[in-house]
CSV table of C-alpha atoms in Angstrom, one decimal:
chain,number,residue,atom,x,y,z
A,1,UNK,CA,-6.2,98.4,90.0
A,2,UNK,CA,-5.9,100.2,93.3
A,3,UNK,CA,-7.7,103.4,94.3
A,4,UNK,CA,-4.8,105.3,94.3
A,5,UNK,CA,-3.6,104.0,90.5
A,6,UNK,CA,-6.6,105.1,89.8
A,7,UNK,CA,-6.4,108.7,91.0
A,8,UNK,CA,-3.2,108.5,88.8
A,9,UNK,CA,-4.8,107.4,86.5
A,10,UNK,CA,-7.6,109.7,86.2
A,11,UNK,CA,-5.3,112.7,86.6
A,12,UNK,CA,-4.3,112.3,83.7
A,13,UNK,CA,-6.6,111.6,81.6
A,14,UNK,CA,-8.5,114.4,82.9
A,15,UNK,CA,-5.7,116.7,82.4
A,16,UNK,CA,-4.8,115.4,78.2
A,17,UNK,CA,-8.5,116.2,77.8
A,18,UNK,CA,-8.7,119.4,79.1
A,19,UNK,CA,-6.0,120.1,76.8
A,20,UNK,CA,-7.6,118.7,73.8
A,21,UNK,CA,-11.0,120.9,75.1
A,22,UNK,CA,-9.3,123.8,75.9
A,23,UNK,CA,-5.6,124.3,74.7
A,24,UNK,CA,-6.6,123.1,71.2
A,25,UNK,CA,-10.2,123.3,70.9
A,26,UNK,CA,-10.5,119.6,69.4
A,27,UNK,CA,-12.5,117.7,71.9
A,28,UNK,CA,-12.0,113.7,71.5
A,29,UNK,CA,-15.0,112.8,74.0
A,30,UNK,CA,-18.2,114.1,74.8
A,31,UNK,CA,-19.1,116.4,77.8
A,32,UNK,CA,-20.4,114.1,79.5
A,33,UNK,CA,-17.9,111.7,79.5
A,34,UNK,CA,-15.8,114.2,80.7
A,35,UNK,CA,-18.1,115.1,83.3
A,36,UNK,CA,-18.0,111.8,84.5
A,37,UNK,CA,-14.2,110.9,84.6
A,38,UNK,CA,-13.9,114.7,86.7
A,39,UNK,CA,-16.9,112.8,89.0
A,40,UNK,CA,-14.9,110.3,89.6
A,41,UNK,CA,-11.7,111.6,90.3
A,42,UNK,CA,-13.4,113.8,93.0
A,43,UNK,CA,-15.1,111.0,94.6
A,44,UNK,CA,-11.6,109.1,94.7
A,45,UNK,CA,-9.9,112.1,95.9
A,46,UNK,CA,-12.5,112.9,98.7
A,47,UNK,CA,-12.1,109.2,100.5
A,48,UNK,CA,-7.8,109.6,99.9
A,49,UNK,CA,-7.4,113.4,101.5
A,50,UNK,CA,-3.8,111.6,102.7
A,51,UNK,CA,-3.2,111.8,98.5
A,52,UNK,CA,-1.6,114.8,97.6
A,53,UNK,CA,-3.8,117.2,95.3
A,54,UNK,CA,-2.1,120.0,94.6
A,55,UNK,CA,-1.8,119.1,91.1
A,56,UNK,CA,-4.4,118.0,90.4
A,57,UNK,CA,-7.0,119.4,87.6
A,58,UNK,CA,-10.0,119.2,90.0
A,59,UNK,CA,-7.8,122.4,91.8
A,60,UNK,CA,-8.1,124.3,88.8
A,61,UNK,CA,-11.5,126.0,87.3
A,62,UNK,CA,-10.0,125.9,83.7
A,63,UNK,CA,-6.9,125.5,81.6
A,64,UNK,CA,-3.5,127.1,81.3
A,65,UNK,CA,-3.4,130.2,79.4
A,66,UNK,CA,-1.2,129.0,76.1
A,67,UNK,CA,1.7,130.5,75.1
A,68,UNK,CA,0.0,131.9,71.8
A,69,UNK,CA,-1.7,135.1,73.3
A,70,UNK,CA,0.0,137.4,75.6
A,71,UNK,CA,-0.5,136.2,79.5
A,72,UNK,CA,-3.6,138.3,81.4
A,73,UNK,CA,-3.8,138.3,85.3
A,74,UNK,CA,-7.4,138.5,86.9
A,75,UNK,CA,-7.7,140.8,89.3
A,76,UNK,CA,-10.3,139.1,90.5
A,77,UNK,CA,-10.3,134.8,90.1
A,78,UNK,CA,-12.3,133.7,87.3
A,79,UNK,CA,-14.0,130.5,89.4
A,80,UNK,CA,-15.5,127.4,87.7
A,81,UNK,CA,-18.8,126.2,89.3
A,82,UNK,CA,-19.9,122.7,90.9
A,83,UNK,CA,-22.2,120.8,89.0
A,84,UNK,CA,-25.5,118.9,89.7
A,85,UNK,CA,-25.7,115.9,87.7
A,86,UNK,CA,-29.2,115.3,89.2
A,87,UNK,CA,-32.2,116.4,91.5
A,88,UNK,CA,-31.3,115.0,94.5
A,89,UNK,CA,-27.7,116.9,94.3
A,90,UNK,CA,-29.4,120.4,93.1
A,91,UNK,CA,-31.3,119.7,96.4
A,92,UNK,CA,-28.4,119.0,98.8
A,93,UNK,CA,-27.1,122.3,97.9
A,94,UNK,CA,-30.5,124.1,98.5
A,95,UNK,CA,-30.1,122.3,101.8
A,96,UNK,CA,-26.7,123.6,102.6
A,97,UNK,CA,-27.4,127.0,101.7
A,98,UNK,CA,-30.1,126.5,104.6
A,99,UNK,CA,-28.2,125.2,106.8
A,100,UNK,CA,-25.5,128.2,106.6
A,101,UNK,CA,-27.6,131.0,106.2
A,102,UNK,CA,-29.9,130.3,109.4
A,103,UNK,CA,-33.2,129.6,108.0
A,104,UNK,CA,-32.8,132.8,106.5
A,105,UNK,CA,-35.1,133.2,103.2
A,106,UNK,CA,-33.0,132.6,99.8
A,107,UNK,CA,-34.5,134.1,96.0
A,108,UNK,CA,-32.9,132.3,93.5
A,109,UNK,CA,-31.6,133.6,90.0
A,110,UNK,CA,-31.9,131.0,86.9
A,111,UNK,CA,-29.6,131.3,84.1
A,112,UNK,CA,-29.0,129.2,81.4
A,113,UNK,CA,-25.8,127.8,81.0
A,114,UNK,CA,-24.4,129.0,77.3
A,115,UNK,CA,-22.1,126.2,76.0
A,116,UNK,CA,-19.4,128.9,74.8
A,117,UNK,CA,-16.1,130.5,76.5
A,118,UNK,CA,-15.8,132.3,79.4
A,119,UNK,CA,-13.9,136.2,78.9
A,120,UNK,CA,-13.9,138.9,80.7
A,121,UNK,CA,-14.0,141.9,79.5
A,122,UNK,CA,-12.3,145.4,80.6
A,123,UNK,CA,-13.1,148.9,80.5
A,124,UNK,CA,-12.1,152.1,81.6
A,125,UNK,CA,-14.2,154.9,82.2
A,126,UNK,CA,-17.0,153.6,80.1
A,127,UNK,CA,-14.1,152.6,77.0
A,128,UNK,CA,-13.1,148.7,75.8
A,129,UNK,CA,-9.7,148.6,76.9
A,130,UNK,CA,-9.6,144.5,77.0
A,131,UNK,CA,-10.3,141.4,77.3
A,132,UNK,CA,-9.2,137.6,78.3
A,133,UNK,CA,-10.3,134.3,78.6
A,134,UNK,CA,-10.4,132.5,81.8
A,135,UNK,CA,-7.5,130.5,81.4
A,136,UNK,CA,-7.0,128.6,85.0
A,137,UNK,CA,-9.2,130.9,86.8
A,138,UNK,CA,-5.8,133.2,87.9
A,139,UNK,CA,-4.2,134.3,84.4
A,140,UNK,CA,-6.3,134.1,81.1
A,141,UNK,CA,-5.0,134.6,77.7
A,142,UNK,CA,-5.3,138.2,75.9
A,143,UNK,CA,-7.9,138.6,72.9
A,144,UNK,CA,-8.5,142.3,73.1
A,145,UNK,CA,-8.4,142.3,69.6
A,146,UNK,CA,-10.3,139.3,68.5
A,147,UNK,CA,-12.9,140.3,71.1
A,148,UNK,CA,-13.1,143.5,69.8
A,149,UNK,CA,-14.4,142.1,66.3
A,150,UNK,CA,-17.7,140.8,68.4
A,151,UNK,CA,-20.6,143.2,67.1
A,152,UNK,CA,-22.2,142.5,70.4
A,153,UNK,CA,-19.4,143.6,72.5
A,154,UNK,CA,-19.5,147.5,72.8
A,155,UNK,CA,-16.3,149.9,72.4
A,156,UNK,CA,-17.9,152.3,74.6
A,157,UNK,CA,-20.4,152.1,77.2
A,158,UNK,CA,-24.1,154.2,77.0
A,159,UNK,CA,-23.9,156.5,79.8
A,160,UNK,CA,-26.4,156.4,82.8
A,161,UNK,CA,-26.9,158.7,85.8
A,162,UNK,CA,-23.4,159.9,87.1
A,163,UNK,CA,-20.0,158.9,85.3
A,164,UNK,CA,-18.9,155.8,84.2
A,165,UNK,CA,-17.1,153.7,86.8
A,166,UNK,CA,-13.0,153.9,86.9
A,167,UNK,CA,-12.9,150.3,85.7
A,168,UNK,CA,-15.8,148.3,84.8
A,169,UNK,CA,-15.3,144.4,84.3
A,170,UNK,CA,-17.7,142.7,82.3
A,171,UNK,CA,-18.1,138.8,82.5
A,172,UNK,CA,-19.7,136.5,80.2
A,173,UNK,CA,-20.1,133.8,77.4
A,174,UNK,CA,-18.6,134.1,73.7
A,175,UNK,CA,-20.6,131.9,72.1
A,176,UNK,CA,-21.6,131.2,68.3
A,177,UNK,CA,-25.0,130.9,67.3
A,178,UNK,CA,-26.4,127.6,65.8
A,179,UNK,CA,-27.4,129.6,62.4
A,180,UNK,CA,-23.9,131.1,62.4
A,181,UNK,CA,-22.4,127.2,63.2
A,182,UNK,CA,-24.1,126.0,60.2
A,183,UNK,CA,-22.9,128.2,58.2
A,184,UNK,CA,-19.3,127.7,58.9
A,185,UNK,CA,-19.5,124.3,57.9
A,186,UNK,CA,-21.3,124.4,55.0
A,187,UNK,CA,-18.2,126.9,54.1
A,188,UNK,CA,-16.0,124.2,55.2
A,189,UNK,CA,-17.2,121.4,53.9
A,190,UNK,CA,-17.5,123.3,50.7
A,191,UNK,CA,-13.9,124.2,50.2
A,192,UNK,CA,-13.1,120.7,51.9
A,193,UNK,CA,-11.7,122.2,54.9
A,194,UNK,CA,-12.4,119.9,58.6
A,195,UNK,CA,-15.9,120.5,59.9
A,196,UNK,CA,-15.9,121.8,63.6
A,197,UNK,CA,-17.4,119.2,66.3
A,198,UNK,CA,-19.7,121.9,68.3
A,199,UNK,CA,-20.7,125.2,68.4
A,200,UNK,CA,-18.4,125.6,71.6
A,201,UNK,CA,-15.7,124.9,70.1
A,202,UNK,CA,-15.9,126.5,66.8
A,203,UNK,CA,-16.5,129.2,69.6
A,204,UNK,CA,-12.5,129.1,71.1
A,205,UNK,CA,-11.3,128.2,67.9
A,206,UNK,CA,-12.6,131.9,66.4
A,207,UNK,CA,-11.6,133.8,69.3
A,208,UNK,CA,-8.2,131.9,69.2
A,209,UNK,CA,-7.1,133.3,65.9
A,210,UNK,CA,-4.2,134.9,65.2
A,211,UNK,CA,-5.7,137.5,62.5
A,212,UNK,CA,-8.8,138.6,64.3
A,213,UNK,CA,-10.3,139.5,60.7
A,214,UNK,CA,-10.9,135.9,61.3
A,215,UNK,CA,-12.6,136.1,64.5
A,216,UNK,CA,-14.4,139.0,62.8
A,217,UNK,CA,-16.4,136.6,60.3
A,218,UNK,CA,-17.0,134.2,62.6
A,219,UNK,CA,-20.1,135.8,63.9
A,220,UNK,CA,-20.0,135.2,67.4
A,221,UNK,CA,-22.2,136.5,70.3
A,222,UNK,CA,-21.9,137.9,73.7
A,223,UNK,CA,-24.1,137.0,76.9
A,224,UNK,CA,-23.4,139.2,80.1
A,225,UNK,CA,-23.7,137.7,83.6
A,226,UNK,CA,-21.5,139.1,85.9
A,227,UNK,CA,-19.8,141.8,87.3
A,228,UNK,CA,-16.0,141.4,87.7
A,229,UNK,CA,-13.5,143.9,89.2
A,230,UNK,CA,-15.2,147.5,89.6
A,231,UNK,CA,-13.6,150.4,91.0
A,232,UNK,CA,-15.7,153.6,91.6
A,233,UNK,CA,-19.2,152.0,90.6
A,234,UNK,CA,-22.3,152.1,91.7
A,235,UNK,CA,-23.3,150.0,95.1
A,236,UNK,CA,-25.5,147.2,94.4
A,237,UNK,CA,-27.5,144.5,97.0
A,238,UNK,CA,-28.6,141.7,94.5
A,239,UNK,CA,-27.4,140.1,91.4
A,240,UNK,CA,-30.7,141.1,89.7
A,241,UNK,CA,-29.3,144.4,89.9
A,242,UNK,CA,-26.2,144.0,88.4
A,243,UNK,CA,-27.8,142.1,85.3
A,244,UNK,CA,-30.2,145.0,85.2
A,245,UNK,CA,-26.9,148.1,85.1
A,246,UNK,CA,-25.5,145.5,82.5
A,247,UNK,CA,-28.1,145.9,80.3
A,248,UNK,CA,-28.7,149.7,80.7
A,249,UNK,CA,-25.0,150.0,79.6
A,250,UNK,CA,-25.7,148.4,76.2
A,251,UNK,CA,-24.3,145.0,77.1
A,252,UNK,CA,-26.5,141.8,76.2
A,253,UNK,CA,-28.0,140.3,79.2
A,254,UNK,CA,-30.0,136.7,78.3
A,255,UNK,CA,-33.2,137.5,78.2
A,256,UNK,CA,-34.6,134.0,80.0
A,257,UNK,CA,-32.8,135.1,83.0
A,258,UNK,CA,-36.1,134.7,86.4
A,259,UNK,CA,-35.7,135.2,90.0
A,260,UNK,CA,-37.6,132.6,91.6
A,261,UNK,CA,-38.2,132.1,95.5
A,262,UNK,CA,-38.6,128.6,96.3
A,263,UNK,CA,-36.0,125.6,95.4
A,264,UNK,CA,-38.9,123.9,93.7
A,265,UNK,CA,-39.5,126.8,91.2
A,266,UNK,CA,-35.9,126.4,90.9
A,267,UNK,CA,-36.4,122.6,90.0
A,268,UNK,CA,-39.5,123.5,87.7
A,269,UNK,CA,-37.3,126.0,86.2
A,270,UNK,CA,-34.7,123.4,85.2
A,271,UNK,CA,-36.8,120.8,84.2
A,272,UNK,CA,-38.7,122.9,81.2
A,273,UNK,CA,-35.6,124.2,80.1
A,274,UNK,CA,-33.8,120.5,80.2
A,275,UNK,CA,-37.1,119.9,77.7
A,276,UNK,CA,-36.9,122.8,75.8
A,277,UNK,CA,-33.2,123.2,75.1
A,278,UNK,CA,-33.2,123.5,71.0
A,279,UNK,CA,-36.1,126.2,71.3
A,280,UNK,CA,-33.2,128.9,71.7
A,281,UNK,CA,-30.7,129.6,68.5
A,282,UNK,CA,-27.6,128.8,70.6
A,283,UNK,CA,-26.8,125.6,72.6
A,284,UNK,CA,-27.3,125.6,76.5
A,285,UNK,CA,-26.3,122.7,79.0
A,286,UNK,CA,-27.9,122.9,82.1
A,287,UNK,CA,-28.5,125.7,83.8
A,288,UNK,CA,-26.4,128.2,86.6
A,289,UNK,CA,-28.6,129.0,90.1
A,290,UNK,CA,-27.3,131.5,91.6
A,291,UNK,CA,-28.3,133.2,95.1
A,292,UNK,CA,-29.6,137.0,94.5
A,293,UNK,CA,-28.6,138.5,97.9
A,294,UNK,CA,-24.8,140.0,97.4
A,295,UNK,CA,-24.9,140.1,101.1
A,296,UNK,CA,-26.0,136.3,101.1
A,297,UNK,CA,-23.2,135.8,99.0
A,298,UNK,CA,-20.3,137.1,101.1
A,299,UNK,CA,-21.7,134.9,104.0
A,300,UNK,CA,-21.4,131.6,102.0
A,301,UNK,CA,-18.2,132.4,100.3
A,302,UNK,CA,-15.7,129.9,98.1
A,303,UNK,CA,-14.4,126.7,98.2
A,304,UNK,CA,-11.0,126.6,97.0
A,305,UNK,CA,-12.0,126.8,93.4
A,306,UNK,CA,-16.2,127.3,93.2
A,307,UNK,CA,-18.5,129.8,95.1
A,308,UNK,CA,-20.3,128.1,97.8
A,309,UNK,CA,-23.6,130.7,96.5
A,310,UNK,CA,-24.1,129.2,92.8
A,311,UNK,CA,-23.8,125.9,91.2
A,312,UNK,CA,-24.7,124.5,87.5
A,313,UNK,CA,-27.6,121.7,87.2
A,314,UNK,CA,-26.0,119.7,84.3
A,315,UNK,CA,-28.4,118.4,81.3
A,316,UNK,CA,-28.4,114.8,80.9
A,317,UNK,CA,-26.3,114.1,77.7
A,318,UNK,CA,-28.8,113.5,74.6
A,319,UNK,CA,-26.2,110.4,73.6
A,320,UNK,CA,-23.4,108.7,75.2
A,321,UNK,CA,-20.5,107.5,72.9
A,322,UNK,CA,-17.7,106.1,75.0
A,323,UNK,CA,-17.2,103.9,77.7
A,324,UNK,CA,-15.3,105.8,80.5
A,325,UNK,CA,-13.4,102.4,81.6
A,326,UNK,CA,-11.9,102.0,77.9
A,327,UNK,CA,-11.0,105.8,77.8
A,328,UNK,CA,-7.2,105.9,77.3
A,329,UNK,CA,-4.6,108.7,77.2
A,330,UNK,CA,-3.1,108.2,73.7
C-alpha cells in the first residue's frame, strides 16, 4: 500500500471512530488505539503537505455537532490540544517554548486531564443562561437544560468585589465519578439494560439525553479550567488567576491543580500522577501543562487547531487490545 492509500485510508478510519466516540458515544477501540491511528495519520500527512487536508479530521479539534440538539456557535473556538505520548516529546515542546519566548523564564501550570466532555458554559451578569459541548471546536451542540441538572454547575454566580461581568464563559469537564459509574451499571445490569464501556462515555451519553430528568440522575460532575469569552470582567495576567476568580464564584476548580517553575518539576509532576491515577474518584489520562503568563500566551499563539502555550502528556494505556494494522472501517 502506498503512503498516500494510506492517508486515505487512515482518514477514514479516523473519522468512523470519532463518530462512534463522539456522535454516538459507543467507542469500538481503546484510546490509545486511537491515539495511535491520529499519530500516524499526522506523521503521513506532515511528509505529503502536496496531499490536500482540508478534510481531514486532524483539522478539526472535535466532532460535528449532531442534528439532535439545537446548533451553538463559540464565540471563541473551543481548541483540542497536542499530545505527548512520551518524555522526550513533553521536552521538545519545553524546548520550543524557549526557543520563541527568548530565554525568557516560563512557570508552568499542571492539570490533570479529566477523561469526560468538554462544555462551555454561559452566563450573563452572574446568571446560567447556557451551555454547549465543543462540537468541532466552531459550533457545539446546546445542553442548557441537561447542563442545568449538574448539582455542581451554579444558576447563579456568588458575587465578589464589583458586579458580575456582562458575559462570563465558563469552560470545563462534565465528567461522572467512578462511584456514580458503578452505580449505573449495577442499575443496568440489574434490569438487563447494556452496561456503558467508560466513565467518559456514560459521561456524553447522560448529557445527550433528550429528557434531562435523565441527565439529572446521572450524577455527573463539573471541573472548571478556563476562561472562555468575557465581556466587562476583571483584567487578569496569569492563568493561576483565572482558576483562582473561578473558584471565588462558586465554580469547582480541581483541587491538584500546582504551578511549578522548571520543566523537570513539570516531568516529576507527570510521572507521580501517571503512578497514582486510581488514587482520585474520577478517571484522568495524562495530564494538560499549560504556560501561566497570559501575556506569554499571546506571544506563542495557535496552530491551526491547538495553542502553541499548552499541550497534554498522554498516560501510557494500562492494556492494549487491537492491532492498529487489522483495524477496519466496518
Amino acid at each position: 500500500m502506498s503512503e498516500a492509500d494510506r492517508i486515505a485510508e487512515l482518514r477514514a478510519l479516523v473519522a468512523y471512530h470519532d463518530e462512534r466516540y463522539y456522535g454516538l458515544d459507543d467507542p469500538e477501540i481503546s484510546d490509545a488505539d486511537y491515539d495511535a491511528l491520529v499519530r500516524e495519520l499526522h506523521e503521513l500527512e506532515a511528509r505529503h503537505p502536496e496531499l490536500p487536508a482540508t478534510d481531514s479530521p486532524t483539522q478539526r479539534p472535535g466532532h460535528a455537532a449532531t442534528t439532535a440538539f439545537a446548533p451553538v456557535v463559540h464565540a471563541l473556538p473551543m481548541t483540542s490540544l497536542a499530545n505527548a505520548m512520551d518524555r522526550s516529546e513533553l521536552e521538545a515542546w519545553g524546548d520550543r517554548l524557549v526557543r520563541a519566548l527568548g530565554d525568557a523564564p516560563v512557570r508552568f501550570v499542571c492539570e490533570l486531564k479529566i477523561d469526560g466532555l468538554a462544555v462551555s458554559i454561559r452566563y450573563e451578569r452572574g446568571r446560567y443562561m447556557q451551555a454547549a459541548t465543543r462540537g468541532d471546536g466552531q459550533v457545539g451542540e446546546d445542553v442548557t437544560a441537561n447542563v442545568a441538572t449538574v448539582s455542581a454547575v451554579p444558576a447563579e454566580l456568588h458575587r465578589v468585589a464589583g458586579d458580575h461581568p456582562a458575559v462570563l464563559e465558563v469552560r470545563g469537564e462534565i465528567f461522572m465519578p467512578l462511584a456514580s459509574f458503578e452505580r449505573l451499571n449495577a442499575a443496568a445490569e440489574a434490569t438487563g439494560d447494556k452496561r456503558f464501556v467508560n466513565p467518559r462515555n456514560a459521561a456524553a451519553g447522560s448529557l445527550r439525553q433528550k429528557d434531562p430528568a435523565v441527565t439529572a440522575r446521572r450524577d455527573l460532575a463539573l471541573w472548571a479550567y478556563q476562561l472562555g469569552e468575557v465581556q466587562g470582567g476583571p483584567a487578569f495576567n496569569s492563568h493561576l488567576e483565572t482558576l483562582d476568580y473561578l473558584r471565588s464564584l462558586g465554580l469547582p476548580v480541581n483541587p491538584e491543580i500546582r504551578a511549578l517553575d522548571s520543566l523537570d518539576d513539570v516531568l516529576a509532576f507527570c510521572a507521580h500522577w501517571q503512578e497514582h491515577r486510581h488514587s482520585v474518584g474520577y478517571e484522568i489520562d495524562g495530564v494538560v501543562v499549560k504556560v501561566d503568563d497570559l501575556a506569554q500566551r499571546e506571544q506563542l499563539g495557535f496552530t491551526s487547531r491547538a495553542p502553541r502555550w499548552a499541550i497534554a502528556y498522554k498516560f501510557p494505556p494500562e492494556e492494549r487490545t487491537t492491532l492498529l494494522r487489522d483495524i477496519q472501517v466496518s
